[in-house]
Backbone as CSV, one residue per row, in Angstrom:
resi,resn,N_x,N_y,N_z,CA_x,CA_y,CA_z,C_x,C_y,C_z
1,UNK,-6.517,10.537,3.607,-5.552,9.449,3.541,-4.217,9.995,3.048
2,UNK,-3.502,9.590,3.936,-1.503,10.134,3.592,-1.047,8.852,3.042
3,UNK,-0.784,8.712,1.590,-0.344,7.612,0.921,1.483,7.864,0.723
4,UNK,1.913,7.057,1.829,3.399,7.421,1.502,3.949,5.402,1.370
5,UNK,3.278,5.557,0.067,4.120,4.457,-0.240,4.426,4.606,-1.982
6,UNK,4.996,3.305,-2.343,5.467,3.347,-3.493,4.795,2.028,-4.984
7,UNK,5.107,2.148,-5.870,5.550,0.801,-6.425,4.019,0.690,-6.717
8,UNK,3.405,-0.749,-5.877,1.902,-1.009,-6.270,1.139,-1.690,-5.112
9,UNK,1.962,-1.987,-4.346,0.371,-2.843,-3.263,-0.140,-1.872,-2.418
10,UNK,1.005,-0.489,-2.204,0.451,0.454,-1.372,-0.571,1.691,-2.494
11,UNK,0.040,1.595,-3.601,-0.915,2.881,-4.243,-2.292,2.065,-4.530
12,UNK,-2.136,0.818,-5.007,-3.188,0.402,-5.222,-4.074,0.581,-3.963
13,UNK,-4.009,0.176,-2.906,-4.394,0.494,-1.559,-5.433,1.809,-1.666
14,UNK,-4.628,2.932,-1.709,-5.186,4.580,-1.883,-5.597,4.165,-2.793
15,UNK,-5.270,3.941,-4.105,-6.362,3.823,-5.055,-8.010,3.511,-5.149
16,UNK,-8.285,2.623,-4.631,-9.056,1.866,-3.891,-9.980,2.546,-2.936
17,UNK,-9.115,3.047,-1.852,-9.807,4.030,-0.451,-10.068,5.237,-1.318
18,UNK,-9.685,5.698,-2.415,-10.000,6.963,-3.294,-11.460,6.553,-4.212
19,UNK,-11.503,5.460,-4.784,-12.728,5.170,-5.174,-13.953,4.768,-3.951
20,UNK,-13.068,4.653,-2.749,-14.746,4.497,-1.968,-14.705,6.008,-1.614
21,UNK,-13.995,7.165,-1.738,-14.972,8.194,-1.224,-13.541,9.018,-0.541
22,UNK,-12.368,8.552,-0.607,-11.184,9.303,0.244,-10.776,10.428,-0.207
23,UNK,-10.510,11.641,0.233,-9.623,11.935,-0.072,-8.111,11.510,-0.088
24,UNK,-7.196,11.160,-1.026,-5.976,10.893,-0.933,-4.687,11.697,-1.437
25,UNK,-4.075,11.637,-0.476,-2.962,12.767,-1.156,-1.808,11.860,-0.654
26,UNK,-1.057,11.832,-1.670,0.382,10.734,-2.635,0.993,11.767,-1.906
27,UNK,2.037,11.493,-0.906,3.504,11.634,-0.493,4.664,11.469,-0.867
28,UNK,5.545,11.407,-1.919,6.634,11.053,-2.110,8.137,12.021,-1.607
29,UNK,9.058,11.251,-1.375,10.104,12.001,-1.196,10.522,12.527,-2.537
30,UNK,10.994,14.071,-2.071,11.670,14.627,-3.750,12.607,14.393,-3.914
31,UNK,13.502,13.442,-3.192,14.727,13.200,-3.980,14.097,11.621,-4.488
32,UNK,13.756,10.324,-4.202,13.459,9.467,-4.621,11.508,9.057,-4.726
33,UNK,11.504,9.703,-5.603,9.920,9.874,-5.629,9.504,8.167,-6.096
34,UNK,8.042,8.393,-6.241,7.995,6.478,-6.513,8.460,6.032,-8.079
35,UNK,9.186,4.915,-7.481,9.491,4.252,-8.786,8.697,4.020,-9.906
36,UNK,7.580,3.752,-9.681,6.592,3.737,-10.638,6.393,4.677,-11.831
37,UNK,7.032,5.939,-11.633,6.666,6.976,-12.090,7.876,6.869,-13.132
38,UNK,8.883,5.870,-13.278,9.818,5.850,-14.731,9.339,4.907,-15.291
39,UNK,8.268,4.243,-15.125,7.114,2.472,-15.567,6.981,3.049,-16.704
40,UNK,5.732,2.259,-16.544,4.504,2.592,-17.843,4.055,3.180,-17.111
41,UNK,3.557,4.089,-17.535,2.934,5.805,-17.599,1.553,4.709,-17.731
42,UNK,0.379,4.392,-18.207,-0.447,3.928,-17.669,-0.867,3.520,-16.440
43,UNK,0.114,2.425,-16.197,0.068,1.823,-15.103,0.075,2.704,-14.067
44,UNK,0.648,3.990,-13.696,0.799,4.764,-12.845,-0.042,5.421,-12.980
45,UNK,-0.388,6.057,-13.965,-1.814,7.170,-14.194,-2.891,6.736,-13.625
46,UNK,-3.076,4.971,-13.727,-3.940,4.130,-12.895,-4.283,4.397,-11.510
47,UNK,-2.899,3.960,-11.252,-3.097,3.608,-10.043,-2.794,5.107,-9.401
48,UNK,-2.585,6.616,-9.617,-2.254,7.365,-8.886,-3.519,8.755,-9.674
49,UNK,-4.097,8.049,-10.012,-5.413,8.935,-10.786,-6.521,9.522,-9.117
50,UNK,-6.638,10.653,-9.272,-7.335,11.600,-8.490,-6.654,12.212,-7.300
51,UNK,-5.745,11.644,-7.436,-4.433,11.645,-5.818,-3.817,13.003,-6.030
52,UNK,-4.160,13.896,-5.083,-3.085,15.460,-4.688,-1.630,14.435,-4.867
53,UNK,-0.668,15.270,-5.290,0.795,14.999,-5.012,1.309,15.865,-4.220
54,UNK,2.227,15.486,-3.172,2.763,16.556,-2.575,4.192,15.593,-1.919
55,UNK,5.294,16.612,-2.309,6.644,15.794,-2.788,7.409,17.100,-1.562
56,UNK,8.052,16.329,-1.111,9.286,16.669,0.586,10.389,16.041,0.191
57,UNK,11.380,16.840,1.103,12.838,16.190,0.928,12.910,16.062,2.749
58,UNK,13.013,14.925,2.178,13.310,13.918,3.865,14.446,14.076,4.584
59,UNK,15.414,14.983,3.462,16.835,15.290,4.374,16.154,16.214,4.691
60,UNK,15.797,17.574,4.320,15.551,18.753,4.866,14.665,18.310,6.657
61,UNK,15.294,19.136,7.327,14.762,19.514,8.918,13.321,20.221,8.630
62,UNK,13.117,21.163,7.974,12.073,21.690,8.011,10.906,21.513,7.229
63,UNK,11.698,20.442,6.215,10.426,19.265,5.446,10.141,17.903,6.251
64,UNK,11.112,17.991,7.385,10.265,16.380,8.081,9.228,16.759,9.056
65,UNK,9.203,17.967,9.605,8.959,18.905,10.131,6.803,19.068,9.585
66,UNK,7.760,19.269,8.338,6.036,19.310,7.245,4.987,18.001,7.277
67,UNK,6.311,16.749,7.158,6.190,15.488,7.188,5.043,14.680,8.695
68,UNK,6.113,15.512,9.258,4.837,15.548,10.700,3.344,15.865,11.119
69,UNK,3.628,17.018,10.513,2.741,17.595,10.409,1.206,17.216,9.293
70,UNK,1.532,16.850,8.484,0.768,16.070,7.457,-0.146,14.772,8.039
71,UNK,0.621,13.970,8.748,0.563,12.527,9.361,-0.320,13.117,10.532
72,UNK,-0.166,14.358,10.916,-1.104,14.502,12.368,-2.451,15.016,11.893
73,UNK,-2.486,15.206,10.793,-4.079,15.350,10.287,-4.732,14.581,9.634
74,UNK,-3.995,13.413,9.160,-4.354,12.317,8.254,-5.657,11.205,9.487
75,UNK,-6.556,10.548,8.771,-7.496,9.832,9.388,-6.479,8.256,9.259
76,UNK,-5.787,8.291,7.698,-5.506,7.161,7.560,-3.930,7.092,7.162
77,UNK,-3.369,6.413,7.290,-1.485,5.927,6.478,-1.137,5.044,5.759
78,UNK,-1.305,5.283,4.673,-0.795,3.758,3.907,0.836,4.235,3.784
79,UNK,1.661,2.773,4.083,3.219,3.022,3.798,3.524,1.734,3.642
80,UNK,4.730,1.504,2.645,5.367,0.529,2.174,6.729,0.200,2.502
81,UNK,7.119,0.846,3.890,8.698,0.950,4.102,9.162,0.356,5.612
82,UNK,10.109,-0.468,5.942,10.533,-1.064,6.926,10.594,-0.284,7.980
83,UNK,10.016,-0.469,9.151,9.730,0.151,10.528,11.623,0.935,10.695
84,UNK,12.213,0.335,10.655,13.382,1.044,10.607,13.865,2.731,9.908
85,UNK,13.240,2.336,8.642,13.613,3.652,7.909,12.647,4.890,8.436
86,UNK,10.884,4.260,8.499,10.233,5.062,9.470,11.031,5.917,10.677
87,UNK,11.803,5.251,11.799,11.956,5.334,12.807,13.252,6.566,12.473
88,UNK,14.087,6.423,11.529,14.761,7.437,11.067,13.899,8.679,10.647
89,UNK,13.250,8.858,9.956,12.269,9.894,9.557,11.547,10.429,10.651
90,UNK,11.379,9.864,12.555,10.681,10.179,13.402,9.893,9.855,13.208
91,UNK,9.139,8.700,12.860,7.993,8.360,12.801,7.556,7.030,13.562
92,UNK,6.547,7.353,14.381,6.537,5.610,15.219,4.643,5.495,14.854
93,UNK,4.589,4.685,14.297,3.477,4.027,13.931,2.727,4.093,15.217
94,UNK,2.953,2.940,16.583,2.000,2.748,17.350,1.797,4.037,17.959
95,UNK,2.578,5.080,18.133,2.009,6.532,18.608,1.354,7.104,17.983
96,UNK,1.510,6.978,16.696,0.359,7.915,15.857,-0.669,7.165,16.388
97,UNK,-1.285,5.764,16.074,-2.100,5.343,16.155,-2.931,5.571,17.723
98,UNK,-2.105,5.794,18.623,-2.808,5.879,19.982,-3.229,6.886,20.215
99,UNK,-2.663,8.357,19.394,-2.474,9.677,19.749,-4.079,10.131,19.427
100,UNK,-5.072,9.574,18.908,-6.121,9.998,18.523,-7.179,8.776,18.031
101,UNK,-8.450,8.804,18.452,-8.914,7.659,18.466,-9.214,7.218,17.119
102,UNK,-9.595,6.222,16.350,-10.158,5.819,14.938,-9.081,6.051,13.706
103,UNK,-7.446,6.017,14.276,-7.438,6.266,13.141,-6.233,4.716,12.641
104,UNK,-6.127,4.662,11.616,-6.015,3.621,10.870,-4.261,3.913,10.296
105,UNK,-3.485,2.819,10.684,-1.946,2.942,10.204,-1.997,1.477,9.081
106,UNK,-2.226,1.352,7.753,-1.783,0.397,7.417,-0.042,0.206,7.008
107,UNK,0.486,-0.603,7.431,1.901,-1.006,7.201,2.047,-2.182,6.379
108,UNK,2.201,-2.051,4.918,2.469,-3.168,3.408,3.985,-3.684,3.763
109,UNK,4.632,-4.466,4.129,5.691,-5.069,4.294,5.879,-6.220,3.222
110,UNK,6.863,-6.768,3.333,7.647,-7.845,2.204,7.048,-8.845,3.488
111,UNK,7.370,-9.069,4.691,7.707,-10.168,5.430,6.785,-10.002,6.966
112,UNK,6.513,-8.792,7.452,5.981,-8.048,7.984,6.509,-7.118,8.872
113,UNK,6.236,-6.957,10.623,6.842,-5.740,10.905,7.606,-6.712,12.017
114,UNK,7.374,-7.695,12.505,8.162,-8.328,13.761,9.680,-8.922,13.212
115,UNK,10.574,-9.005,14.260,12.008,-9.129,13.938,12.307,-10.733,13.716
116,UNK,12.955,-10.929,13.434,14.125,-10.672,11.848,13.336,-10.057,11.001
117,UNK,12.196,-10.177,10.385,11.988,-10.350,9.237,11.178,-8.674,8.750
118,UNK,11.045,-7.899,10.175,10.814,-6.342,9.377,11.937,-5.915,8.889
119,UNK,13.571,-6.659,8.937,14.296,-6.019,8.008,14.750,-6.198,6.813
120,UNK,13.586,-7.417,6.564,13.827,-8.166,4.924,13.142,-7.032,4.095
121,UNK,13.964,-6.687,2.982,13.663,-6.460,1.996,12.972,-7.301,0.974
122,UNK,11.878,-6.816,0.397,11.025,-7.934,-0.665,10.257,-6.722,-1.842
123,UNK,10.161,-8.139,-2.870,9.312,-7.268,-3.790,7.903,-8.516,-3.914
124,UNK,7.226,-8.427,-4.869,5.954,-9.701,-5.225,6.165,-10.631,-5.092
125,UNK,7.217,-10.385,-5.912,7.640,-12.264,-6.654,8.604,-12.890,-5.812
126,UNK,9.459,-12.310,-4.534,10.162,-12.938,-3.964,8.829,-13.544,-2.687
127,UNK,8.297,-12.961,-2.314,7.407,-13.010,-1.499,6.646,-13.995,-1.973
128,UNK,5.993,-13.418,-2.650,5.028,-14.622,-3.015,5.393,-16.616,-3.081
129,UNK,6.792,-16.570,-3.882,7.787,-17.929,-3.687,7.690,-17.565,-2.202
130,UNK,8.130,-17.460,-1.375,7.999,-17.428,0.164,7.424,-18.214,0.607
131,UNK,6.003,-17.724,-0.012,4.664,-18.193,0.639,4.011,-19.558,0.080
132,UNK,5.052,-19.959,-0.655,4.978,-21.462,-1.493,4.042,-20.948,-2.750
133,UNK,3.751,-20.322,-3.655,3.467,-20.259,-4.812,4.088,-20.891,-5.983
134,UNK,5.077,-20.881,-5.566,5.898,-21.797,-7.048,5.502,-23.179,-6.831
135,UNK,5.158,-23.516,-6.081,4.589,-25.204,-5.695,3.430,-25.453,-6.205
136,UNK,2.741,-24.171,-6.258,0.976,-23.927,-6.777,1.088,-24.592,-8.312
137,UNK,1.816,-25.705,-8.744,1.500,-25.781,-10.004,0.921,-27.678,-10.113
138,UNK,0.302,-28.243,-10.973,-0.669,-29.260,-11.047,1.066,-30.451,-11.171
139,UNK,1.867,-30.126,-12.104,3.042,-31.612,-11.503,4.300,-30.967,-11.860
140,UNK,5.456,-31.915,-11.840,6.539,-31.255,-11.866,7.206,-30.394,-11.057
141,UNK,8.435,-29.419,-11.176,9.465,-29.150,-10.621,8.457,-27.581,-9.782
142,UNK,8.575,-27.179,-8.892,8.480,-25.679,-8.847,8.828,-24.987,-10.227
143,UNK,7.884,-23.553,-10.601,8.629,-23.363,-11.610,7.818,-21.540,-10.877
144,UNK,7.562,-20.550,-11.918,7.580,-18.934,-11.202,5.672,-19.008,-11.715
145,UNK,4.830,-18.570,-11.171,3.485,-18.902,-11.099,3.312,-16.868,-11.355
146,UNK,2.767,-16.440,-11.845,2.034,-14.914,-11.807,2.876,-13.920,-12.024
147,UNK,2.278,-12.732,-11.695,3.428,-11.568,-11.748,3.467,-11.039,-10.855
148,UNK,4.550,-10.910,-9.609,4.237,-9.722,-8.454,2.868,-9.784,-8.203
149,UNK,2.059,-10.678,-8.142,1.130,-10.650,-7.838,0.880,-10.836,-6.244
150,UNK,1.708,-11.040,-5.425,2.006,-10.716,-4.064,1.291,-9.085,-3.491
151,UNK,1.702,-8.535,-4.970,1.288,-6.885,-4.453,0.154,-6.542,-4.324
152,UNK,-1.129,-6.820,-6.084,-1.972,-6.408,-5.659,-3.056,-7.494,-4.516
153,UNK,-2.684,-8.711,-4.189,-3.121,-9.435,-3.475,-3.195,-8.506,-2.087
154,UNK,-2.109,-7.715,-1.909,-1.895,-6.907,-0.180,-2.641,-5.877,-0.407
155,UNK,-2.319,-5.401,-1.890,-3.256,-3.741,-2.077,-4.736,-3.919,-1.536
156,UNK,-5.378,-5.240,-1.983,-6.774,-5.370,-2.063,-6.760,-5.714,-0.167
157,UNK,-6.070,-6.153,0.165,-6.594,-7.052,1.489,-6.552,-5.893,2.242
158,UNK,-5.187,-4.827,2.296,-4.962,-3.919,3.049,-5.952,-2.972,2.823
159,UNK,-6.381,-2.321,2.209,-7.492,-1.713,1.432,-8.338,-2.088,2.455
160,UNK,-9.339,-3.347,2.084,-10.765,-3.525,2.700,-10.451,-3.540,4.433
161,UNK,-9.256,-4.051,4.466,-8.937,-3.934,6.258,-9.259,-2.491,6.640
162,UNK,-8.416,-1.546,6.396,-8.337,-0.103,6.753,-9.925,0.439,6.511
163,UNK,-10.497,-0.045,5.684,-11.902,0.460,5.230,-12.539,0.740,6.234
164,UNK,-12.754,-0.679,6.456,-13.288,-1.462,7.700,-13.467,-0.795,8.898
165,UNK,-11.559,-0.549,9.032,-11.252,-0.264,10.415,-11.936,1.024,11.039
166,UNK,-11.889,1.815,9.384,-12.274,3.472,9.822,-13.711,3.825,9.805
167,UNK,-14.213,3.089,9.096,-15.958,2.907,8.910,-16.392,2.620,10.925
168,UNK,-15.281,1.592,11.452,-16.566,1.351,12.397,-16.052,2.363,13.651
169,UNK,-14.929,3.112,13.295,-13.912,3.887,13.970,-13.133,3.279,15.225
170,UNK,-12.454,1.730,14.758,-11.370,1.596,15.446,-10.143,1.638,15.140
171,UNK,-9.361,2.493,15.826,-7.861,2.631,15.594,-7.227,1.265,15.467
172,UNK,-6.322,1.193,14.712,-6.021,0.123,14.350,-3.844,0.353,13.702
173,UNK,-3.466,-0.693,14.229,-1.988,-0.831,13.063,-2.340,-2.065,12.709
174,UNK,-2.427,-1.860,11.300,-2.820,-3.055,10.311,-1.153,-3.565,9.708
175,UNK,-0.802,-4.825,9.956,0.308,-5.205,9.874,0.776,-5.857,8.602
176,UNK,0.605,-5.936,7.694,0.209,-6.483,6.063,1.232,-6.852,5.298
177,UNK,1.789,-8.369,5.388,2.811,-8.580,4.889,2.195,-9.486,3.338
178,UNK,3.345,-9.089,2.559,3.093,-9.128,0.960,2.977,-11.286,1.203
179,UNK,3.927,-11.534,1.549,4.164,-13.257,2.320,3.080,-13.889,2.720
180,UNK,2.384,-12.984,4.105,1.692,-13.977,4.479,-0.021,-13.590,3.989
181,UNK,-0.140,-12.213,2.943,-1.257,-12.252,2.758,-1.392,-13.472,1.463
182,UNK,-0.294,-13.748,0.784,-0.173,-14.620,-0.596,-0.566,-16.288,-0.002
183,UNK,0.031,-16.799,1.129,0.302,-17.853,1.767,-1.524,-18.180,2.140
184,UNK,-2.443,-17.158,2.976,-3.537,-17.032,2.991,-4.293,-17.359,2.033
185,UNK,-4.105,-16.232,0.641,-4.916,-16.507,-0.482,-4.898,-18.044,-0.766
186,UNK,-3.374,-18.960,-0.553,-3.026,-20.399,-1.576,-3.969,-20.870,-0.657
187,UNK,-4.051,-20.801,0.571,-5.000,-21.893,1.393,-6.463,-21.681,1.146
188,UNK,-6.979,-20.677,0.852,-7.824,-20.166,0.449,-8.329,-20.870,-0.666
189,UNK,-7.620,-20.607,-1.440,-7.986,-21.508,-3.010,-7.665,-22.440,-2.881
190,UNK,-7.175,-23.884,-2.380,-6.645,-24.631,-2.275,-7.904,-25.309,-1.568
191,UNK,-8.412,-24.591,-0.383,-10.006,-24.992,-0.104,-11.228,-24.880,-0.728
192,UNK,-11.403,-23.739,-1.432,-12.315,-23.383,-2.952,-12.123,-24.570,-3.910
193,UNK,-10.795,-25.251,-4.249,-11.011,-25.730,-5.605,-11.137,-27.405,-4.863
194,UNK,-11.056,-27.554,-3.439,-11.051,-28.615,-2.968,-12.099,-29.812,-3.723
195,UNK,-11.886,-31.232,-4.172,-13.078,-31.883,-4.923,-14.493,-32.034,-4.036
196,UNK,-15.285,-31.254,-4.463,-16.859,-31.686,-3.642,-17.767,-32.630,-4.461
197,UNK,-19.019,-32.681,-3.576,-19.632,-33.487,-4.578,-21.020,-32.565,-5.040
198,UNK,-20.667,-31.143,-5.209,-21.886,-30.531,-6.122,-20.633,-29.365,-6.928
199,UNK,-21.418,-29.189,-8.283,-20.836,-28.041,-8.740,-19.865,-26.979,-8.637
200,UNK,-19.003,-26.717,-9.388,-17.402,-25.798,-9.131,-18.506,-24.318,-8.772
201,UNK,-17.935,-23.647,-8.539,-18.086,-21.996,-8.372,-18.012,-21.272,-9.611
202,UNK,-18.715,-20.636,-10.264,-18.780,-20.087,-11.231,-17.590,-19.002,-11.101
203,UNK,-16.946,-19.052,-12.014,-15.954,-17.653,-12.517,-16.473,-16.779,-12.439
204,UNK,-15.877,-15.990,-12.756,-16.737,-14.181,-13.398,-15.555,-13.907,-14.274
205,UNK,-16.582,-13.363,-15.296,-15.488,-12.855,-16.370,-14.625,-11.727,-15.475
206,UNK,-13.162,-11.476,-16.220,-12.470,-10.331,-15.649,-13.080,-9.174,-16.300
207,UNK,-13.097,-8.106,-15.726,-13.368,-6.899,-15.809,-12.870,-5.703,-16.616
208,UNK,-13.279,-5.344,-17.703,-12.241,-4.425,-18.328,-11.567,-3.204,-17.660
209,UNK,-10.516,-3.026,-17.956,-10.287,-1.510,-17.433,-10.559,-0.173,-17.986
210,UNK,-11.087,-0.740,-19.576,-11.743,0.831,-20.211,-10.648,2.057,-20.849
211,UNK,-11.841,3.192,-20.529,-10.584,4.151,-20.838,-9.397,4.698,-20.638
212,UNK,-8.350,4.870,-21.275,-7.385,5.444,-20.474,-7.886,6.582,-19.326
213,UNK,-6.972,6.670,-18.111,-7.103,7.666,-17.433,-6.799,8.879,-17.760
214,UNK,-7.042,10.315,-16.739,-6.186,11.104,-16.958,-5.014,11.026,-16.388
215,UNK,-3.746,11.869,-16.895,-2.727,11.985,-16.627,-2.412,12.128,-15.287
216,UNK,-1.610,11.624,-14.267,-1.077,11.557,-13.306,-0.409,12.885,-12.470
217,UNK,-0.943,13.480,-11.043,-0.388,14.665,-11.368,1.159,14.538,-10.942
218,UNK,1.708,15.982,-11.507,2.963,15.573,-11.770,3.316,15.515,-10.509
219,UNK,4.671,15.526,-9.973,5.575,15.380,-8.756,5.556,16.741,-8.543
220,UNK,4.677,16.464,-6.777,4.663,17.427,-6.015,3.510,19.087,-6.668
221,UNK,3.098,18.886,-7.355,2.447,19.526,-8.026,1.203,20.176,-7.466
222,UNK,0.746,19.372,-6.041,-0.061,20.271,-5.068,0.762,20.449,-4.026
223,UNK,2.199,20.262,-3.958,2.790,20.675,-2.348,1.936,21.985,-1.834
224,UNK,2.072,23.174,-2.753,1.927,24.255,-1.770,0.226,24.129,-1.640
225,UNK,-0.375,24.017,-2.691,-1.642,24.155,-2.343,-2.321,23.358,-1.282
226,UNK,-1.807,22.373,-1.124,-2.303,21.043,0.299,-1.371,21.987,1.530
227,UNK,-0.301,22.350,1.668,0.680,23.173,2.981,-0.991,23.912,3.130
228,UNK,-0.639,25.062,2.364,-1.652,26.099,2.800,-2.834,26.222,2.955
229,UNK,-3.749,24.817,2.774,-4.865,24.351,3.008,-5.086,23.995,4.462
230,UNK,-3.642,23.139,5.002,-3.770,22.832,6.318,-2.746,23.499,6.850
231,UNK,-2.863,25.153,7.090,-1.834,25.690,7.532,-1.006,25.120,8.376
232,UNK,-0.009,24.695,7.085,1.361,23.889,7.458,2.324,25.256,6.708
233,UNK,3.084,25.844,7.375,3.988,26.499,7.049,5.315,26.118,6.511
């Protein structure tokens, strides 16, 4: 798995495909590596725990070059970035995906990939209001409901999609907007908590997260050793 995204609905994603069994190796550009990584240092150690790093400069010719090259051995793609900026970098999603059978492009969007709206920029919380969440409340005015919780709502959905896709080996572009996976969940629950006439659904307690992790590896810190593994020069 080539994890070239950022932030949290896409690492969480790899995160995830890394606990069922992936190898994952974290992509970042070396001039703007993921934001996450000036956070909380937990939160990132989290979510980027077991992941090769391997860090490119997207201006360089002979690092997009690498960039290519990486993506043509990958089974899977998680990315968090508007089909546009892709398309600058040389990268076209539906060709990778055709170029070889079973393999899996997930695309995490704010809005998704069709026009107008693959060129909206979004984060959780704008998205999520989008998708009518601020309405999600019992009376009164709209008011802000969760945290960015738009993100890991896509991490998890995009996740079990791609799982899926590669387990039964169909190629797939998984289209995964932060909007309309949130809009899904409200109808979702909105039918769950609907009044019946037998018994609510039992909760489950939440889950601890335990020990701290180990440390996160640093930026780019397996470039050469992943190049020369898949003789990428």
């Amino acid at each position: 798995v080539i994890e070239l995204a950022s932030l949290w609905a896409g690492p969480l994603a790899g995160r995830l495909l890394r606990l069922a069994g992936a190898r994952v190796i974290k992509l970042e550009s070396a001039r703007r590596p993921d934001g996450a990584r000036a956070g909380n240092a937990l939160f990132f150690d989290r979510l980027a725990q077991d992941k090769q790093s391997v860090a490119l400069d997207f201006a360089s010719e002979a690092d997009r070059r690498r960039l290519a090259a990486l993506l043509e051995r990958a089974d899977v793609v998680i990315e968090g970035s508007r089909p546009r900026a892709l398309a600058q970098l040389g990268i076209d999603a539906p060709r990778w995906v055709g170029a070889r059978p079973g393999r899996v492009w997930l695309s995490l969007t704010g809005y998704g990939r069709e026009a107008p709206r693959a060129d909206w920029v979004a984060f959780g919380d704008d998205a999520a209001a989008a998708a009518g969440l601020c309405w999600c409340v019992p009376q009164g005015a709209p008011r802000f409901v969760g945290d960015a919780i738009a993100d890991p709502l896509a991490g998890l959905h995009g996740a079990l999609a791609a799982l899926e896709c590669w387990r039964r080996g169909e190629g797939a572009l998984l289209d995964v907007s932060l909007r309309a996976v949130t809009a899904w969940a409200i109808d979702s629950a909105r039918a769950l908590l609907a009044p019946v006439n037998s018994a609510p659904p039992a909760i489950a307690r939440p889950h601890l997260l335990g020990a701290a992790p180990p440390p996160a590896r640093a930026l780019g810190a397996d470039t050469a050793a992943v190049l020369a593994e898949l003789a990428i020069s």
